[in-house]
Coordinates of C-alpha atoms and ligand atoms in Angstrom, one line a residue:
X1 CA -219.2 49.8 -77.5
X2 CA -218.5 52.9 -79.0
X3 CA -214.8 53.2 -80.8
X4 CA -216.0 55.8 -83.7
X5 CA -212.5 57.5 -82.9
X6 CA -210.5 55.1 -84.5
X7 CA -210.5 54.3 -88.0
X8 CA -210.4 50.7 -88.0
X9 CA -212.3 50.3 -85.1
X10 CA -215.3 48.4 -87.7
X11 CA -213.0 45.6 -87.8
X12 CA -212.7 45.1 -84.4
X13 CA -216.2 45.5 -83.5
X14 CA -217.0 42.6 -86.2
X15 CA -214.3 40.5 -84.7
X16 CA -215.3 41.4 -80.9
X17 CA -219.0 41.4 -82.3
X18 CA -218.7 37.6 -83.7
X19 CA -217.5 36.2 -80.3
X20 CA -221.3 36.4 -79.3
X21 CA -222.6 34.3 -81.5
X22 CA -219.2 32.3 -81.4
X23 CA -221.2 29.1 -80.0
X24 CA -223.9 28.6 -82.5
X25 CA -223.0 28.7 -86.6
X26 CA -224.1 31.4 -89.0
X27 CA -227.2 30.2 -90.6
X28 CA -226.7 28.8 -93.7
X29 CA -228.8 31.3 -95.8
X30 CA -226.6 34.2 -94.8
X31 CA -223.4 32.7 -94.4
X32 CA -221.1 35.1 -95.9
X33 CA -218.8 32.7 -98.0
X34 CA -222.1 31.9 -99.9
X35 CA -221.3 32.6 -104.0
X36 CA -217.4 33.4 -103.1
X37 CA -214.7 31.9 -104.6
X38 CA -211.8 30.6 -101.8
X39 CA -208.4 29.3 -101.4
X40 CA -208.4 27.4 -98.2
X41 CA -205.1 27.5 -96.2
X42 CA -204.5 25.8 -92.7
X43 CA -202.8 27.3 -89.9
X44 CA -200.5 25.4 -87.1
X45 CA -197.2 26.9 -86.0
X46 CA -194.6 24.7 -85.2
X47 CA -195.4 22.2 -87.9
X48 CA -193.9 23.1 -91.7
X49 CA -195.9 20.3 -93.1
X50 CA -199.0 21.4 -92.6
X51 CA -198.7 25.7 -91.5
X52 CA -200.0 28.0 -94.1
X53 CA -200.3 25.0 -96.5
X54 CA -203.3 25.5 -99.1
X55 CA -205.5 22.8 -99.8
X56 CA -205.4 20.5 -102.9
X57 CA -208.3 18.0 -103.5
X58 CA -206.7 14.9 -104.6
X59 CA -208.5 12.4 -107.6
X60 CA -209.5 10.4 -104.8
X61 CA -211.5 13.3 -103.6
X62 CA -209.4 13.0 -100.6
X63 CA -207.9 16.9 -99.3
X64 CA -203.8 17.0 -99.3
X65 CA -201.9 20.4 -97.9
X66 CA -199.5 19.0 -100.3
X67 CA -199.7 18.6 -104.5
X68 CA -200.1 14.8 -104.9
X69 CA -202.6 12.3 -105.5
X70 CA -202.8 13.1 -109.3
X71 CA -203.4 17.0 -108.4
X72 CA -201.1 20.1 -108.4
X73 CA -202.6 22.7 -108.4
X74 CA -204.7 23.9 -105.0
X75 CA -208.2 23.9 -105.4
X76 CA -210.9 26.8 -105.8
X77 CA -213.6 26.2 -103.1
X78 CA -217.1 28.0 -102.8
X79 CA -220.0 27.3 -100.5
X80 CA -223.5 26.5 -100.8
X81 CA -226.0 26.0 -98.4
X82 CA -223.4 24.3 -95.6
X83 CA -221.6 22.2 -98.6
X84 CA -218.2 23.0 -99.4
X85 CA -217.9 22.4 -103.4
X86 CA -215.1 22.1 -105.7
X87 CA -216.3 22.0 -109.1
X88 CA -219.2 19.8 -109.2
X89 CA -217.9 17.9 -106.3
X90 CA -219.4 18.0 -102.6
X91 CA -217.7 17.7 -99.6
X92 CA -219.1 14.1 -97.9
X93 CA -217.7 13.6 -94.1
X94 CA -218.2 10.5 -92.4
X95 CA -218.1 9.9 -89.1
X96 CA -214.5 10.0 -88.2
X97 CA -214.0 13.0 -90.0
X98 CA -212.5 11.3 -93.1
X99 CA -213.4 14.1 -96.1
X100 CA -213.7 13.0 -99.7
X101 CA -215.3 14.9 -102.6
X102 CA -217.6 13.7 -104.3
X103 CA -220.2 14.3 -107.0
X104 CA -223.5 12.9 -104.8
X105 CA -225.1 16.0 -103.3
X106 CA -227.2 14.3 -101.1
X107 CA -223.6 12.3 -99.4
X108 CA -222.6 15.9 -98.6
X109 CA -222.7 17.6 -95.4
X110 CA -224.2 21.0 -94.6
X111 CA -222.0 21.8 -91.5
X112 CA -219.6 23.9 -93.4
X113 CA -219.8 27.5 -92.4
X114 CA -218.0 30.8 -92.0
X115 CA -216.7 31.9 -88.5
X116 CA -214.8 35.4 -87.5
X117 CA -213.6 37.5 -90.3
X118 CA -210.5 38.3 -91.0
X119 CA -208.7 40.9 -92.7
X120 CA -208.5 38.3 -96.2
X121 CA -211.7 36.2 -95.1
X122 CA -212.9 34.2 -92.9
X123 CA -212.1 31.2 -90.5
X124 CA -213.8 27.7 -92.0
X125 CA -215.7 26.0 -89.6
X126 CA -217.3 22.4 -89.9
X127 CA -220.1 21.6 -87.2
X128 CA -219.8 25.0 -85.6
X129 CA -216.1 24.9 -84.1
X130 CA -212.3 24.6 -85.9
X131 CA -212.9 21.0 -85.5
X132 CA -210.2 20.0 -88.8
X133 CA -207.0 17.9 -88.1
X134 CA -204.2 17.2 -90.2
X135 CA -202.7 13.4 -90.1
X136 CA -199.7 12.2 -92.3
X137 CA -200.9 10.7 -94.8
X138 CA -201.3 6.9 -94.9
X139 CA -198.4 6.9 -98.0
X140 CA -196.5 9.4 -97.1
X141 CA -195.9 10.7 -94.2
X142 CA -194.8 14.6 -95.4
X143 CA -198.1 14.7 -97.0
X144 CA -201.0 15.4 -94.6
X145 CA -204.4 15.1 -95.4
X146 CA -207.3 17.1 -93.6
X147 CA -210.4 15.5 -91.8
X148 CA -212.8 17.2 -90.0
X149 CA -213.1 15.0 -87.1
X150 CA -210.8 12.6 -85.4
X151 CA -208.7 12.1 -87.9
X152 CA -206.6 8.5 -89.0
X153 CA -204.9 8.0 -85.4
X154 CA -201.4 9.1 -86.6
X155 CA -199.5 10.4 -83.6
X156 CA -198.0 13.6 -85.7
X157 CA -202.1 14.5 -86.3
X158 CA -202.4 18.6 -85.9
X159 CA -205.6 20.3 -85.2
X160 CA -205.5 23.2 -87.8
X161 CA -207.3 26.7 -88.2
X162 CA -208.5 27.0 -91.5
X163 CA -208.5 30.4 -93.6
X164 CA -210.7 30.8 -96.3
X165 CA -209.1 33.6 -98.6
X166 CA -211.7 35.4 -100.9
X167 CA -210.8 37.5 -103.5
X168 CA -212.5 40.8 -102.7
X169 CA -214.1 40.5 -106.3
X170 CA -215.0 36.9 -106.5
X171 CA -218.1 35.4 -107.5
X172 CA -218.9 31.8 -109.0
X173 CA -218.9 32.4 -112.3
X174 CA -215.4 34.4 -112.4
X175 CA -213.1 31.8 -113.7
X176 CA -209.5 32.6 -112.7
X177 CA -209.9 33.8 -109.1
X178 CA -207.5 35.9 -107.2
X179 CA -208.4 32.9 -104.4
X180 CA -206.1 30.3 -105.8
X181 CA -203.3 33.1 -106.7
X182 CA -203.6 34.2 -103.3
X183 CA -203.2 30.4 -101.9
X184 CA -200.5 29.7 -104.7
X185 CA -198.3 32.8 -103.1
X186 CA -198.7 31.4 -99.6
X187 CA -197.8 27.8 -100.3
X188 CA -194.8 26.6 -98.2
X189 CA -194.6 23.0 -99.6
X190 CA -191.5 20.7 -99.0
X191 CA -191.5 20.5 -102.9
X192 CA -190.9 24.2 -103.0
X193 CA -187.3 23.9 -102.0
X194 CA -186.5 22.8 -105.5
X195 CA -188.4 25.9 -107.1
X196 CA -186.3 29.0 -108.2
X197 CA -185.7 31.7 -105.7
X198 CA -186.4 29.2 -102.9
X199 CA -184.8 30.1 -99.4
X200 CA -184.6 27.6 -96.8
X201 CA -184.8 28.3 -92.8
X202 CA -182.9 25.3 -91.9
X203 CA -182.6 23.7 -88.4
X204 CA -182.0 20.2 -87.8
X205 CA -184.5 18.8 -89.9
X206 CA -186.7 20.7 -90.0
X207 CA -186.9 22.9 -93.7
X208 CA -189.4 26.0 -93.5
X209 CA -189.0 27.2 -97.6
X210 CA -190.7 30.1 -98.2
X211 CA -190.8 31.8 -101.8
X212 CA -188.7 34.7 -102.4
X213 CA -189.4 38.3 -102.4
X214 CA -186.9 40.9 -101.4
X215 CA -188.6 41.1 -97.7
X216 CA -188.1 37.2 -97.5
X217 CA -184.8 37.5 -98.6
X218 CA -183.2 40.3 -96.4
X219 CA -185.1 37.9 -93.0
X220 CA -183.5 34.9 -94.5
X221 CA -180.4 36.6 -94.1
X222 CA -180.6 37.8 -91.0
X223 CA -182.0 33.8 -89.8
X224 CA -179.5 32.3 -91.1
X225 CA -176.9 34.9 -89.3
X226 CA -178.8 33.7 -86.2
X227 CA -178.2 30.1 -84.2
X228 CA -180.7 28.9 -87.4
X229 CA -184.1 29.3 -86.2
X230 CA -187.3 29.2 -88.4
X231 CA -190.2 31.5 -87.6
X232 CA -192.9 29.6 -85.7
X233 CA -196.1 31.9 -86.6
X234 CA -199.0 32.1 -83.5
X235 CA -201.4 29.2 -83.8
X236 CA -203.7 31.5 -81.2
X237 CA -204.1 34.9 -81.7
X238 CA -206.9 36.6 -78.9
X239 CA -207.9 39.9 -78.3
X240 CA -208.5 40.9 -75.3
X241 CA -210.9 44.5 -74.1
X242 CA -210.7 46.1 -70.5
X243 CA -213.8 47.9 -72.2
X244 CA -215.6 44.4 -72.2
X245 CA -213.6 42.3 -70.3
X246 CA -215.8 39.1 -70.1
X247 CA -215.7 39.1 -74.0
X248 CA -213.8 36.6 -76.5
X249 CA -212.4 37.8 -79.6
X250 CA -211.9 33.9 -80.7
X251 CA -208.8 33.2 -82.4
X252 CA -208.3 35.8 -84.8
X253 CA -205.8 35.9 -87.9
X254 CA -205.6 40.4 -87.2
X255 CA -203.6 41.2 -84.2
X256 CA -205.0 44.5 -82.7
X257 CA -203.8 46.7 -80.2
X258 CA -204.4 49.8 -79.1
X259 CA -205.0 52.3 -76.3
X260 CA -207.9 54.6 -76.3
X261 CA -207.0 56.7 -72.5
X262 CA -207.9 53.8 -70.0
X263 CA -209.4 51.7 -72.3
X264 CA -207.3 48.7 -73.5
X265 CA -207.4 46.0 -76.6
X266 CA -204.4 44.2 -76.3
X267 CA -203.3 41.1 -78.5
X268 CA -202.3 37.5 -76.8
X269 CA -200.3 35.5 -79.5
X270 CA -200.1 32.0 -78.5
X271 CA -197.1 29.4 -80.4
X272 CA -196.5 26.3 -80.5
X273 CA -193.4 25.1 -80.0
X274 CA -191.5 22.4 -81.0
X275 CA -188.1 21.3 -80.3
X276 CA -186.1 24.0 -78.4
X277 CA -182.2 24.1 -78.8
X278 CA -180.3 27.2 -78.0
X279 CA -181.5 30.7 -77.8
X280 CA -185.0 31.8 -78.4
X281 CA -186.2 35.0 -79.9
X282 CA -189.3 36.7 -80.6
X283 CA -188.9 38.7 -84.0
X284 CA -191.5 41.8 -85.6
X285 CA -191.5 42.7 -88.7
X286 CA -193.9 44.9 -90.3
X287 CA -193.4 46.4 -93.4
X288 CA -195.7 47.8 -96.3
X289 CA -195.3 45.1 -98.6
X290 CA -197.8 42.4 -97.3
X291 CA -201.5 42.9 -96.5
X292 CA -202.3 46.5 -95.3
X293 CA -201.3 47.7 -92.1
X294 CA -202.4 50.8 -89.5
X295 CA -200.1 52.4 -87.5
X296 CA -201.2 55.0 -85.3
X297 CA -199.9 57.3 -82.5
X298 CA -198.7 60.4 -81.3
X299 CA -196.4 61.8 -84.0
X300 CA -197.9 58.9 -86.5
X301 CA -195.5 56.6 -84.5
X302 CA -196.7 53.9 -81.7
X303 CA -195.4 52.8 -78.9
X304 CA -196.1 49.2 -77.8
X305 CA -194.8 46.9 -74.8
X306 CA -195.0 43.2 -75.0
X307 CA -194.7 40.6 -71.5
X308 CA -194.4 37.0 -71.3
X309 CA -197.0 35.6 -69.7
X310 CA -197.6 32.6 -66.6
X311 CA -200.2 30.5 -68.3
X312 CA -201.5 29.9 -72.1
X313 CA -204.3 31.2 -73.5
X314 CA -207.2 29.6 -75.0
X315 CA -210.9 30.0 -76.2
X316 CA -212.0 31.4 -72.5
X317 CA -209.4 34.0 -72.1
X318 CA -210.5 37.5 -71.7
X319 CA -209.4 40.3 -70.3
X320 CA -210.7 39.3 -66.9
X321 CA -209.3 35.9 -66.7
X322 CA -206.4 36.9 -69.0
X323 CA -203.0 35.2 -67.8
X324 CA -200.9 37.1 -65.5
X325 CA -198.0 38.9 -66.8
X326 CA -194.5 37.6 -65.0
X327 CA -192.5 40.2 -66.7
X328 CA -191.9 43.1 -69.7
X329 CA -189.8 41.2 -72.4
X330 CA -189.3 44.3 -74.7
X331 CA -190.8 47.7 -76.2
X332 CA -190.8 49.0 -80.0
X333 CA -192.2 51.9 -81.8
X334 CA -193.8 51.6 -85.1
X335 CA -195.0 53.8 -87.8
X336 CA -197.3 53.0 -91.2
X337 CA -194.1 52.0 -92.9
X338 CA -193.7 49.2 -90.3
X339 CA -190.9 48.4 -87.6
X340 CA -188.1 45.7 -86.9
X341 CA -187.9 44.5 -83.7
X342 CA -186.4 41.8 -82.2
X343 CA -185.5 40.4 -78.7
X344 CA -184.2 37.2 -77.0
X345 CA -186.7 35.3 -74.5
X346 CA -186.4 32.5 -72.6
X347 CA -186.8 29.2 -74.2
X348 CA -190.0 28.0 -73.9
X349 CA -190.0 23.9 -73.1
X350 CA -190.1 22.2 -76.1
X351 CA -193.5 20.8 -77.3
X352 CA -195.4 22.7 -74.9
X353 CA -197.6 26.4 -75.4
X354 CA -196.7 30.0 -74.7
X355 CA -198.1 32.8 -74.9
X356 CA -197.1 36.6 -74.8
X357 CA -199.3 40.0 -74.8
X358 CA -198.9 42.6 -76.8
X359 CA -200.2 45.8 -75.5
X360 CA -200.4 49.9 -76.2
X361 CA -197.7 51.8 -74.2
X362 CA -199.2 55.2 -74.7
X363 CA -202.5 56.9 -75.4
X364 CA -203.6 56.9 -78.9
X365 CA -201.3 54.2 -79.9
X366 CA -203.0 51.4 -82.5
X367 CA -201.2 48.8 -84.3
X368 CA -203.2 46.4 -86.7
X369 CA -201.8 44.0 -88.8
X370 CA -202.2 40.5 -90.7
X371 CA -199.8 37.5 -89.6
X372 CA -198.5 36.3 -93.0
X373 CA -195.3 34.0 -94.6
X374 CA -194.6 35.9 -97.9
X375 CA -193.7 38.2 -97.2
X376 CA -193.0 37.6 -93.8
X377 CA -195.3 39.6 -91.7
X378 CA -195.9 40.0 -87.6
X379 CA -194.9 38.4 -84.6
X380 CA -192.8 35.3 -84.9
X381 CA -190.6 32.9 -82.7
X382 CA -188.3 31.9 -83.3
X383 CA -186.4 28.4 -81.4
Ligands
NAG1 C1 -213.8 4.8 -88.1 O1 -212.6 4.3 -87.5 C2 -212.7 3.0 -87.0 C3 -211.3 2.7 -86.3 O2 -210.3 3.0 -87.2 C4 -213.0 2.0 -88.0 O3 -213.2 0.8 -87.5 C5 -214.4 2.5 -88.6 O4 -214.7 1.6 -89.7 C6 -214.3 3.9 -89.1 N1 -215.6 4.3 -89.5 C7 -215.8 4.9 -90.7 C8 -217.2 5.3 -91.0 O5 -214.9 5.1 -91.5
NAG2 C1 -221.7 18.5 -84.0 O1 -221.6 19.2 -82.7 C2 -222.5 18.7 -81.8 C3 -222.5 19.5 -80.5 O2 -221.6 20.6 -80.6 C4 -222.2 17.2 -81.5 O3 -223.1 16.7 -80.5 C5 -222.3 16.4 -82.8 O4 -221.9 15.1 -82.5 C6 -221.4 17.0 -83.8 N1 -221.6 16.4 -85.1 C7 -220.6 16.1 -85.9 C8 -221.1 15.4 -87.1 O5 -219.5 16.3 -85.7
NAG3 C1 -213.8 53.1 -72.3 O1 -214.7 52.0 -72.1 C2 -215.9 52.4 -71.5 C3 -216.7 51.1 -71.2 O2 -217.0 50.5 -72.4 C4 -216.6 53.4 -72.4 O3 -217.8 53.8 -71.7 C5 -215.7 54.6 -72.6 O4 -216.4 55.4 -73.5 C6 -214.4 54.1 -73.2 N1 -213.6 55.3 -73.3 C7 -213.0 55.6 -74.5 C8 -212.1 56.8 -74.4 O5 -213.1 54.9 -75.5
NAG4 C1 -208.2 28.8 -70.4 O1 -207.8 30.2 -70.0 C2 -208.4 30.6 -68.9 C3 -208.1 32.1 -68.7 O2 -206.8 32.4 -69.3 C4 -208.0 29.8 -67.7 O3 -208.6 30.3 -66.5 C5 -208.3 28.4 -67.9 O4 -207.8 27.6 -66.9 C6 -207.8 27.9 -69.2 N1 -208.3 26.6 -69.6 C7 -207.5 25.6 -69.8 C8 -208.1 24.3 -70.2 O5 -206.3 25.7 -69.9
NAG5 C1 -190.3 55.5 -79.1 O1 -190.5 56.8 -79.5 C2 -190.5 57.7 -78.4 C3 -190.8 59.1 -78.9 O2 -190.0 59.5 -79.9 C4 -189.1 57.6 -77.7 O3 -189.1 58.5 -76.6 C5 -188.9 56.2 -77.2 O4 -187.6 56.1 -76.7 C6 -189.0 55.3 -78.4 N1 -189.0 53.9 -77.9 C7 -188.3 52.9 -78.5 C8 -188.4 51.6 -77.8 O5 -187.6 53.1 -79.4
NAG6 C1 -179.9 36.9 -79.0 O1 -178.8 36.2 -78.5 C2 -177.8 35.8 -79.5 C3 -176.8 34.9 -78.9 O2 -176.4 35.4 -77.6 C4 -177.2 37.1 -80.1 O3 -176.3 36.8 -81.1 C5 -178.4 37.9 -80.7 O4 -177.9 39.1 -81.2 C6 -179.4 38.2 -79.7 N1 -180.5 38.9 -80.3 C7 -181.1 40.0 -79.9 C8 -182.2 40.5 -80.6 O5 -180.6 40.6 -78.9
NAG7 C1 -190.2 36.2 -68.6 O1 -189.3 37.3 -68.9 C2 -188.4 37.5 -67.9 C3 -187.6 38.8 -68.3 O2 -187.0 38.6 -69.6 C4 -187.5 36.4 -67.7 O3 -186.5 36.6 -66.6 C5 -188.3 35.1 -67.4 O4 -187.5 34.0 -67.3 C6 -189.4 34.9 -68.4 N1 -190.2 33.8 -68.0 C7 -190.7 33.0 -68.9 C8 -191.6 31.9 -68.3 O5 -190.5 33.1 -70.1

C-alpha cells in the first residue's frame, strides 16, 4: 500500500497495518506501553456514567471510573511484561474478570497489552481483545467498576474500549505525568456538576457535565437552544479502504477520510443509543483547540458527504462487506481551522446501534481528527 502522497498517511498505514495482527497480542517484550506512564479512560457512548471516565484504583485495589473508595485522584498506570501496575501494585484478575490491585507479583496477570494506536495512545487490551466491562458498583449504583471479564451480573454492565493516554515524554521515573493531567481534563464525573465552570447537557435524567472551556461553552449553548440533547460520542469507529477492501481497521479512536482519485478510506462511526425522544441530530464540530487536526483539499478546504447506513457495523466490516448506504444525510466542507456542521436524522430506535459513513466528496479531500469531550471534538449524536 503505497499513500506517500499524503502527509498523514503513516498513521493510517499503522492503524490499517495493526488490523493484521489484530487476532494475536503484541508480544510482551515489545509491547509499546512498556516504561510509559498512562491515564486510562474508557469509552461507551450512550452511557455518562461510565464514557470517557478515567480510571481510579480504589484502597480496595478495586478500579472505579468514579473518585471513591478512599481515592480521588485517577491513577498513573505503566506496563511491565503483560502486568498493568500502579505504584507497586499489580493488576490480579480472577476468573470472572473481577480486577483488584495488589502488591503479590506472582497473583498478577500478564494478559495486559497494547492494541491499535491512536493519535494519544493506544487501545488497552486484556487477553488479546477489548474484553473490559463496566458494572454499577455493588454500593452504588452511579459508580462503575471495571472487570476484565464477565463482570458482577448487573443488568446496566457496559463493555467499554479502553484508551491508554501517554504523555509523549513519559517514562517511569518522571513523577508528575502529563498522563493523569491529560485523564484529569477528560473526566466527566457526576461529581463534576458541583465543580466551578461546570455545564450540564441535561435531558431527562440523564446529566452529561463536561468542564468548561470557551468551545464547551459556545456547544452548550447551542444544546441547550436545541430540544436538550446530550452528545452521544461513537462507541465504534472503522475505517474502511476500497484500496484493500478485505482489511479491518479495528475500532479506532482517529476518524480518517479521504479520497486519493478512485481510491477511498472512508470512516463508519457507530453510537449507541439510548432513549430516543424527539428529534435526532448528528452534530460536527472541529475546531483547533483540541488534539491536532488535518484538513486537506482543493483550495486547503474539503469536501465530505456522510449516508445513513442499513445495518451496524462491527469488528468484520470492511469495505467489501461494508453496510449498504440507504441514503445521503448531509455534506460539509472543512478547512485546518475546522467546520460546524450539523443536520437532523431520523431517530434511531432507542437502545439499539447505528451506524453512518463518512466519506471524501472530491479528489484530494482528507479529513483526520481525534473524537474528544473537552473540548468537544468530532461527530456526535445527538437524541
Ligand atoms: C464467579 O462468580 C460466581 C457467580 O457469581 C461465584 O459463585 C464464583 O465464586 C465467582 N468466582 C470467583 C473466582 O470469584
Ligand atoms: C483468553 O482467550 C482465549 C482464546 O481467545 C480463551 O480461550 C481464554 O479462556 C481466555 N483467557 C482468559 C483468562 O480470559
Ligand atoms: C489505489 O489503490 C490501488 C490498489 O491498492 C493502488 O495500486 C493505487 O496506486 C492507488 N491509487 C492511488 C492514486 O493512490
Ligand atoms: C458484521 O458486519 C458484517 C459486515 O458489515 C456483516 O456481514 C455481519 O453480519 C455483521 N455481524 C453481526 C454479528 O452483526
Ligand atoms: C464546499 O465548497 C465548494 C467549493 O467552494 C462549494 O462549491 C460547495 O458548495 C461547498 N459545499 C458546502 C456543503 O458548503
Ligand atoms: C432540527 O430540527 C429542529 C426542530 O425541528 C430545528 O429546530 C433545528 O434547527 C433542526 N436542526 C438542523 C441542523 O436543521
Ligand atoms: C436515512 O436518511 C434518509 C434521508 O434523510 C431518511 O429518509 C431515512 O429515513 C433514513 N433512514 C434511516 C434508517 O435512518
Amino acid at each position: 500500500m503505497k499513500l506517500t502522497s499524503i502527509p498523514i498517511a503513516s498513521t493510517l498505514l499503522s492503524l490499517l497495518a495493526a488490523s493484521g495482527t489484530l487476532a494475536s497480542p503484541l508480544h510482551k517484550r515489545d509491547d509499546p506501553l512498556n516504561n510509559k506512564q498512562f491515564g486510562l479512560m474508557s469509552i461507551h457512548s450512550g452511557n455518562s456514567y461510565v464514557h470517557l471516565h478515567p480510571f481510579y484504583v480504589g484502597d480496595s485495589g478495586a478500579i472505579y471510573l468514579d473518585p471513591t473508595d478512599g481515592t480521588s485522584t485517577s491513577a498513573v498506570f505503566s506496563m511491565s511484561n503483560g502486568r498493568l501496575v500502579v505504584g507497586n501494585l499489580y493488576a490480579s484478575v480472577d476468573s470472572n474478570g473481577t480486577t483488584i490491585f495488589k502488591s503479590d507479583a506472582n497473583a498478577a496477570s500478564t494478559k495486559f497489552s497494547a492494541g491499535d494506536a491512536t493519535n494519544v495512545g493506544y487501545n488497552l487490551l486484556y487477553n488479546g481483545t477489548q474484553s473490559a466491562v463496566a458494572c454499577p458498583a455493588s454500593d452504588n449504583d452511579q459508580v462503575y467498576q471495571v472487570y476484565f471479564g464477565a463482570g458482577n451480573g448487573n443488568p446496566n454492565c457496559a463493555g467499554i474500549a479502553i484508551e491508554a493516554f501517554v504523555s509523549p515524554s513519559s517514562s517511569s521515573s518522571s513523577s508528575s505525568s502529563a498522563a493523569t493531567s491529560t485523564s484529569t481534563r477528560v473526566s466527566s464525573s457526576a461529581k463534576a456538576s458541583t465543580s466551578s465552570g461546570a455545564i450540564a447537557y441535561t435531558t431527562k435524567c440523564v446529566v452529561v457535565p463536561v468542564t468548561a472551556s470557551a468551545t464547551a461553552t459556545a456547544k452548550a449553548a447551542s444544546a441547550a437552544a436545541s430540544s436538550a440533547v446530550y452528545p452521544l460520542f461513537p462507541h465504534g469507529i472503522r475505517l474502511i479502504d476500497s484500496a484493500n477492501p478485505s482489511s479491518n481497521s479495528g475500532n479506532v479512536y482517529s476518524p480518517v477520510v479521504f479520497q486519493k482519485q478512485n481510491n477511498h478510506t472512508n470512516t463508519i462511526f457507530t453510537f449507541d443509543v439510548p432513549q430516543v425522544s424527539g428529534s435526532c441530530e448528528l452534530n460536527l464540530h472541529l475546531d483547533t483547540s483540541g488534539f491536532p487536526i488535518t484538513v486537506e483539499g482543493s483550495n486547503g478546504v474539503g469536501q465530505f458527504i456522510l449516508f445513513n447506513l442499513s445495518s451496524v457495523a462491527n469488528d468484520s466490516t470492511v469495505y467489501s462487506n461494508r453496510p449498504n448506504r440507504i441514503a445521503e444525510i448531509g455534506r460539509f466542507n472543512c478547512s485546518s481551522s475546522g467546520c460546524d456542521y450539523a443536520t437532523n436524522v431520523t431517530c434511531p430506535n432507542s437502545y439499539t446501534a447505528v451506524s453512518y459513513e463518512m466519506m471524501a466528496l472530491t479528489d484530494d479531500s482528507y479529513l483526520s481528527f481525534f473524537e474528544e469531550a473537552d473540548p468537544l471534538e468530532g461527530l456526535t449524536l445527538r437524541v
